[in-house]
Amino acid sequence: ISIKTTPTKLSYYVGENIISNGLALNAYYTDSSIEEITGGYTLSPTTLSNAGTQKVTVTYQGKTATFNVTVTALQISSISIKTTPTKTTYFVGENLDTTGLVLNVKYSDGATKQITTGYTVSPTKLQTVGTQKITVTYQGKTTSFNVTVKNNDIKSISVKTNPTKTTYFVGDDLDTNGLVLTATYSDNSTKQITTGYTVSPTKLQT
């Protein structure tokens, strides 16, 4: 047998399957007759796993012939945000949470794939108030999304521990030794405060 007409498709990306449309063989018989064959043969390999020029073997009734195809490594052409992370609002100083982030990865063959791991993000700690751009990088390609960063203001304070001295005589100055405050911030975090506050009055007259 010999190849009469190669398949219409001779260029592939790594991982694609051979398409035999258009392939025709010449089968030569012992009586010197020739028959055109367009089916009933097998191809090997059927899946193209290696980049470069690859030989494909056609087998028909125990006889073989070959043709070559060109196989190109699949490349990422672009990435984009399919789904932003669940959390997009932060307070200054918080770390970025990428939970829920999904990327659309487009390949050179036009195929797309959803990616949820394997990327990097920058910055990872949010230090600037306002709208902040987050850059996502995956295999050399980048895209971005925005988050909102707010000041982490104190919304309330309370007394955690009273000063050691709580009994005075008229005219004594207030002694704040031992006083501990609990400051509650906008993100509901708390912090113990022992300095930086003011008290009033400082002299006990009544």
mmCIF file of C-alpha atoms in Angstrom:
data_model
loop_
_atom_site.group_PDB
_atom_site.id
_atom_site.type_symbol
_atom_site.label_atom_id
_atom_site.label_comp_id
_atom_site.label_asym_id
_atom_site.label_seq_id
_atom_site.Cartn_x
_atom_site.Cartn_y
_atom_site.Cartn_z
ATOM 1 C CA ILE A 1 0.000 0.000 0.000
ATOM 2 C CA SER A 2 1.003 3.637 -0.416
ATOM 3 C CA ILE A 3 -0.417 7.013 0.480
ATOM 4 C CA LYS A 4 -2.426 8.348 -2.433
ATOM 5 C CA THR A 5 -3.767 11.432 -0.665
ATOM 6 C CA THR A 6 -2.724 12.651 2.767
ATOM 7 C CA PRO A 7 -5.391 13.755 5.259
ATOM 8 C CA THR A 8 -6.687 17.299 4.927
ATOM 9 C CA LYS A 9 -5.366 18.204 8.399
ATOM 10 C CA LEU A 10 -1.609 17.841 8.826
ATOM 11 C CA SER A 11 -0.946 20.405 11.571
ATOM 12 C CA TYR A 12 -1.823 19.670 15.183
ATOM 13 C CA TYR A 13 -1.232 20.768 18.766
ATOM 14 C CA VAL A 14 0.206 18.400 21.355
ATOM 15 C CA GLY A 15 -2.583 16.235 22.805
ATOM 16 C CA GLU A 16 -4.866 16.353 19.757
ATOM 17 C CA ASN A 17 -6.156 13.218 18.059
ATOM 18 C CA ILE A 18 -5.400 12.390 14.430
ATOM 19 C CA ILE A 19 -8.192 13.233 11.979
ATOM 20 C CA SER A 20 -8.096 10.980 8.942
ATOM 21 C CA ASN A 21 -10.572 12.934 6.797
ATOM 22 C CA GLY A 22 -9.268 13.042 3.228
ATOM 23 C CA LEU A 23 -6.832 10.135 3.635
ATOM 24 C CA ALA A 24 -6.785 7.746 0.647
ATOM 25 C CA LEU A 25 -4.502 4.753 0.041
ATOM 26 C CA ASN A 26 -3.446 2.861 -3.028
ATOM 27 C CA ALA A 27 -3.609 -0.898 -2.485
ATOM 28 C CA TYR A 28 -1.492 -2.927 -4.925
ATOM 29 C CA TYR A 29 -2.567 -6.523 -5.541
ATOM 30 C CA THR A 30 -0.645 -9.532 -6.859
ATOM 31 C CA ASP A 31 -2.575 -9.410 -10.125
ATOM 32 C CA SER A 32 -1.112 -5.910 -10.657
ATOM 33 C CA SER A 33 -4.445 -4.227 -10.039
ATOM 34 C CA ILE A 34 -4.628 -1.091 -7.893
ATOM 35 C CA GLU A 35 -7.514 -0.146 -5.625
ATOM 36 C CA GLU A 36 -8.170 3.130 -3.882
ATOM 37 C CA ILE A 37 -8.843 2.592 -0.158
ATOM 38 C CA THR A 38 -10.632 5.236 1.948
ATOM 39 C CA GLY A 39 -11.602 3.181 5.000
ATOM 40 C CA GLY A 40 -10.906 0.019 6.958
ATOM 41 C CA TYR A 41 -7.352 1.021 7.916
ATOM 42 C CA THR A 42 -5.891 1.868 11.331
ATOM 43 C CA LEU A 43 -3.612 4.756 12.345
ATOM 44 C CA SER A 44 -0.823 4.820 14.890
ATOM 45 C CA PRO A 45 -0.452 6.876 16.977
ATOM 46 C CA THR A 46 -3.980 8.196 17.288
ATOM 47 C CA THR A 47 -3.063 10.844 19.866
ATOM 48 C CA LEU A 48 -0.142 13.178 19.153
ATOM 49 C CA SER A 49 1.909 13.561 22.325
ATOM 50 C CA ASN A 50 5.213 15.018 21.115
ATOM 51 C CA ALA A 51 5.996 18.346 19.483
ATOM 52 C CA GLY A 52 7.793 18.355 16.127
ATOM 53 C CA THR A 53 7.431 16.311 12.951
ATOM 54 C CA GLN A 54 5.704 13.039 13.785
ATOM 55 C CA LYS A 55 5.336 9.954 11.610
ATOM 56 C CA VAL A 56 1.886 8.379 11.435
ATOM 57 C CA THR A 57 1.668 4.752 10.365
ATOM 58 C CA VAL A 58 -1.319 3.520 8.363
ATOM 59 C CA THR A 59 -2.051 -0.205 8.468
ATOM 60 C CA TYR A 60 -4.364 -1.990 6.032
ATOM 61 C CA GLN A 61 -4.642 -5.783 5.873
ATOM 62 C CA GLY A 62 -1.214 -6.203 7.419
ATOM 63 C CA LYS A 63 0.546 -3.758 5.086
ATOM 64 C CA THR A 64 1.778 -0.327 6.174
ATOM 65 C CA ALA A 65 2.505 3.118 4.781
ATOM 66 C CA THR A 66 3.362 6.389 6.536
ATOM 67 C CA PHE A 67 2.844 10.130 6.327
ATOM 68 C CA ASN A 68 4.098 12.990 8.467
ATOM 69 C CA VAL A 69 2.240 15.589 10.517
ATOM 70 C CA THR A 70 3.522 18.682 12.291
ATOM 71 C CA VAL A 71 2.795 18.875 16.023
ATOM 72 C CA THR A 72 3.134 22.178 17.901
ATOM 73 C CA ALA A 73 3.375 22.517 21.668
ATOM 74 C CA LEU A 74 0.229 24.101 23.063
ATOM 75 C CA GLN A 75 0.865 27.639 24.313
ATOM 76 C CA ILE A 76 -1.196 29.908 26.561
ATOM 77 C CA SER A 77 -2.300 32.925 24.530
ATOM 78 C CA SER A 78 -4.061 34.858 27.303
ATOM 79 C CA ILE A 79 -5.702 34.661 30.715
ATOM 80 C CA SER A 80 -8.703 36.520 32.098
ATOM 81 C CA ILE A 81 -10.771 36.655 35.275
ATOM 82 C CA LYS A 82 -13.793 34.359 35.129
ATOM 83 C CA THR A 83 -14.827 34.819 38.774
ATOM 84 C CA THR A 84 -13.386 37.334 41.228
ATOM 85 C CA PRO A 85 -12.601 36.208 44.789
ATOM 86 C CA THR A 86 -15.490 36.081 47.231
ATOM 87 C CA LYS A 87 -13.896 38.819 49.360
ATOM 88 C CA THR A 88 -13.220 42.109 47.569
ATOM 89 C CA THR A 89 -13.389 44.604 50.476
ATOM 90 C CA TYR A 90 -10.567 44.857 53.011
ATOM 91 C CA PHE A 91 -9.152 46.953 55.815
ATOM 92 C CA VAL A 92 -5.607 48.310 55.643
ATOM 93 C CA GLY A 93 -3.066 45.683 56.675
ATOM 94 C CA GLU A 94 -5.162 42.645 55.792
ATOM 95 C CA ASN A 95 -3.831 39.842 53.600
ATOM 96 C CA LEU A 96 -5.475 39.142 50.260
ATOM 97 C CA ASP A 97 -7.878 36.183 50.266
ATOM 98 C CA THR A 98 -8.107 34.507 46.826
ATOM 99 C CA THR A 99 -10.844 32.060 47.808
ATOM 100 C CA GLY A 100 -13.293 31.828 44.902
ATOM 101 C CA LEU A 101 -10.899 33.184 42.253
ATOM 102 C CA VAL A 102 -11.276 31.397 38.901
ATOM 103 C CA LEU A 103 -9.234 32.159 35.778
ATOM 104 C CA ASN A 104 -10.095 31.505 32.145
ATOM 105 C CA VAL A 105 -6.961 30.316 30.348
ATOM 106 C CA LYS A 106 -7.051 30.522 26.545
ATOM 107 C CA TYR A 107 -4.674 28.320 24.541
ATOM 108 C CA SER A 108 -3.177 28.710 21.091
ATOM 109 C CA ASP A 109 -5.611 26.185 19.636
ATOM 110 C CA GLY A 110 -8.557 28.316 20.782
ATOM 111 C CA ALA A 111 -9.471 26.007 23.659
ATOM 112 C CA THR A 112 -10.108 27.426 27.134
ATOM 113 C CA LYS A 113 -9.633 25.938 30.581
ATOM 114 C CA GLN A 114 -10.675 27.088 34.030
ATOM 115 C CA ILE A 115 -7.840 27.398 36.546
ATOM 116 C CA THR A 116 -8.244 27.687 40.333
ATOM 117 C CA THR A 117 -4.647 26.999 41.449
ATOM 118 C CA GLY A 118 -1.075 27.501 40.284
ATOM 119 C CA TYR A 119 -1.233 31.285 39.871
ATOM 120 C CA THR A 120 0.433 34.055 41.900
ATOM 121 C CA VAL A 121 -1.066 37.358 43.030
ATOM 122 C CA SER A 122 0.503 40.714 43.857
ATOM 123 C CA PRO A 123 0.288 42.433 46.277
ATOM 124 C CA THR A 124 -0.613 39.905 48.947
ATOM 125 C CA LYS A 125 -0.878 42.470 51.786
ATOM 126 C CA LEU A 126 -3.158 45.470 51.279
ATOM 127 C CA GLN A 127 -1.525 48.639 52.591
ATOM 128 C CA THR A 128 -3.092 51.459 50.547
ATOM 129 C CA VAL A 129 -6.554 52.928 51.140
ATOM 130 C CA GLY A 130 -8.827 53.106 48.099
ATOM 131 C CA THR A 131 -9.263 50.970 45.001
ATOM 132 C CA GLN A 132 -6.265 48.679 44.602
ATOM 133 C CA LYS A 133 -5.380 46.609 41.525
ATOM 134 C CA ILE A 134 -4.406 42.991 42.123
ATOM 135 C CA THR A 135 -2.243 41.427 39.415
ATOM 136 C CA VAL A 136 -2.665 37.704 38.747
ATOM 137 C CA THR A 137 0.130 35.826 36.953
ATOM 138 C CA TYR A 138 -0.137 32.331 35.452
ATOM 139 C CA GLN A 139 2.644 30.816 33.348
ATOM 140 C CA GLY A 140 3.939 34.203 32.252
ATOM 141 C CA LYS A 141 0.540 35.718 31.399
ATOM 142 C CA THR A 142 -1.171 38.349 33.555
ATOM 143 C CA THR A 143 -4.601 39.759 34.260
ATOM 144 C CA SER A 144 -6.021 41.808 37.125
ATOM 145 C CA PHE A 145 -9.009 42.635 39.306
ATOM 146 C CA ASN A 146 -9.731 45.406 41.821
ATOM 147 C CA VAL A 147 -10.398 45.347 45.552
ATOM 148 C CA THR A 148 -11.504 48.117 47.910
ATOM 149 C CA VAL A 149 -9.284 48.910 50.901
ATOM 150 C CA LYS A 150 -10.627 50.897 53.886
ATOM 151 C CA ASN A 151 -9.036 52.427 56.963
ATOM 152 C CA ASN A 152 -9.300 50.158 59.997
ATOM 153 C CA ASP A 153 -10.695 52.778 62.365
ATOM 154 C CA ILE A 154 -11.441 52.352 66.053
ATOM 155 C CA LYS A 155 -15.206 52.143 66.465
ATOM 156 C CA SER A 156 -15.341 51.740 70.255
ATOM 157 C CA ILE A 157 -13.263 51.414 73.423
ATOM 158 C CA SER A 158 -14.063 49.816 76.751
ATOM 159 C CA VAL A 159 -12.316 49.385 80.096
ATOM 160 C CA LYS A 160 -10.769 45.945 80.376
ATOM 161 C CA THR A 161 -9.009 46.492 83.689
ATOM 162 C CA ASN A 162 -9.594 49.345 86.136
ATOM 163 C CA PRO A 163 -6.623 51.302 87.520
ATOM 164 C CA THR A 164 -5.022 49.768 90.586
ATOM 165 C CA LYS A 165 -6.015 52.767 92.710
ATOM 166 C CA THR A 166 -9.731 53.513 92.813
ATOM 167 C CA THR A 167 -10.039 55.283 96.207
ATOM 168 C CA TYR A 168 -8.910 58.902 96.617
ATOM 169 C CA PHE A 169 -9.081 61.937 98.871
ATOM 170 C CA VAL A 170 -10.413 65.250 97.584
ATOM 171 C CA GLY A 171 -7.642 67.064 95.751
ATOM 172 C CA ASP A 172 -5.697 63.906 94.815
ATOM 173 C CA ASP A 173 -4.459 63.495 91.250
ATOM 174 C CA LEU A 174 -5.850 60.547 89.309
ATOM 175 C CA ASP A 175 -3.438 57.587 89.089
ATOM 176 C CA THR A 176 -4.007 55.525 85.919
ATOM 177 C CA ASN A 177 -1.438 52.822 86.700
ATOM 178 C CA GLY A 178 -2.938 49.453 85.835
ATOM 179 C CA LEU A 179 -5.600 50.862 83.492
ATOM 180 C CA VAL A 180 -6.100 48.660 80.398
ATOM 181 C CA LEU A 181 -8.523 49.493 77.573
ATOM 182 C CA THR A 182 -9.937 47.233 74.855
ATOM 183 C CA ALA A 183 -10.118 48.962 71.456
ATOM 184 C CA THR A 184 -12.499 47.452 68.899
ATOM 185 C CA TYR A 185 -11.733 48.210 65.235
ATOM 186 C CA SER A 186 -13.876 48.378 62.087
ATOM 187 C CA ASP A 187 -12.942 44.807 61.166
ATOM 188 C CA ASN A 188 -14.126 43.696 64.658
ATOM 189 C CA SER A 189 -10.591 42.890 65.741
ATOM 190 C CA THR A 190 -9.576 44.018 69.253
ATOM 191 C CA LYS A 191 -6.406 45.314 70.842
ATOM 192 C CA GLN A 192 -5.376 46.036 74.424
ATOM 193 C CA ILE A 193 -4.322 49.639 75.002
ATOM 194 C CA THR A 194 -2.233 50.780 77.977
ATOM 195 C CA THR A 195 -0.922 54.126 76.653
ATOM 196 C CA GLY A 196 -1.916 56.959 74.342
ATOM 197 C CA TYR A 197 -5.269 57.742 75.976
ATOM 198 C CA THR A 198 -6.342 60.828 77.938
ATOM 199 C CA VAL A 199 -8.447 60.960 81.089
ATOM 200 C CA SER A 200 -10.685 63.632 82.529
ATOM 201 C CA PRO A 201 -10.669 64.923 85.177
ATOM 202 C CA THR A 202 -7.074 64.457 86.271
ATOM 203 C CA LYS A 203 -7.621 66.083 89.706
ATOM 204 C CA LEU A 204 -10.403 64.777 91.906
ATOM 205 C CA GLN A 205 -12.169 67.702 93.535
ATOM 206 C CA THR A 206 -15.581 66.351 94.378
#
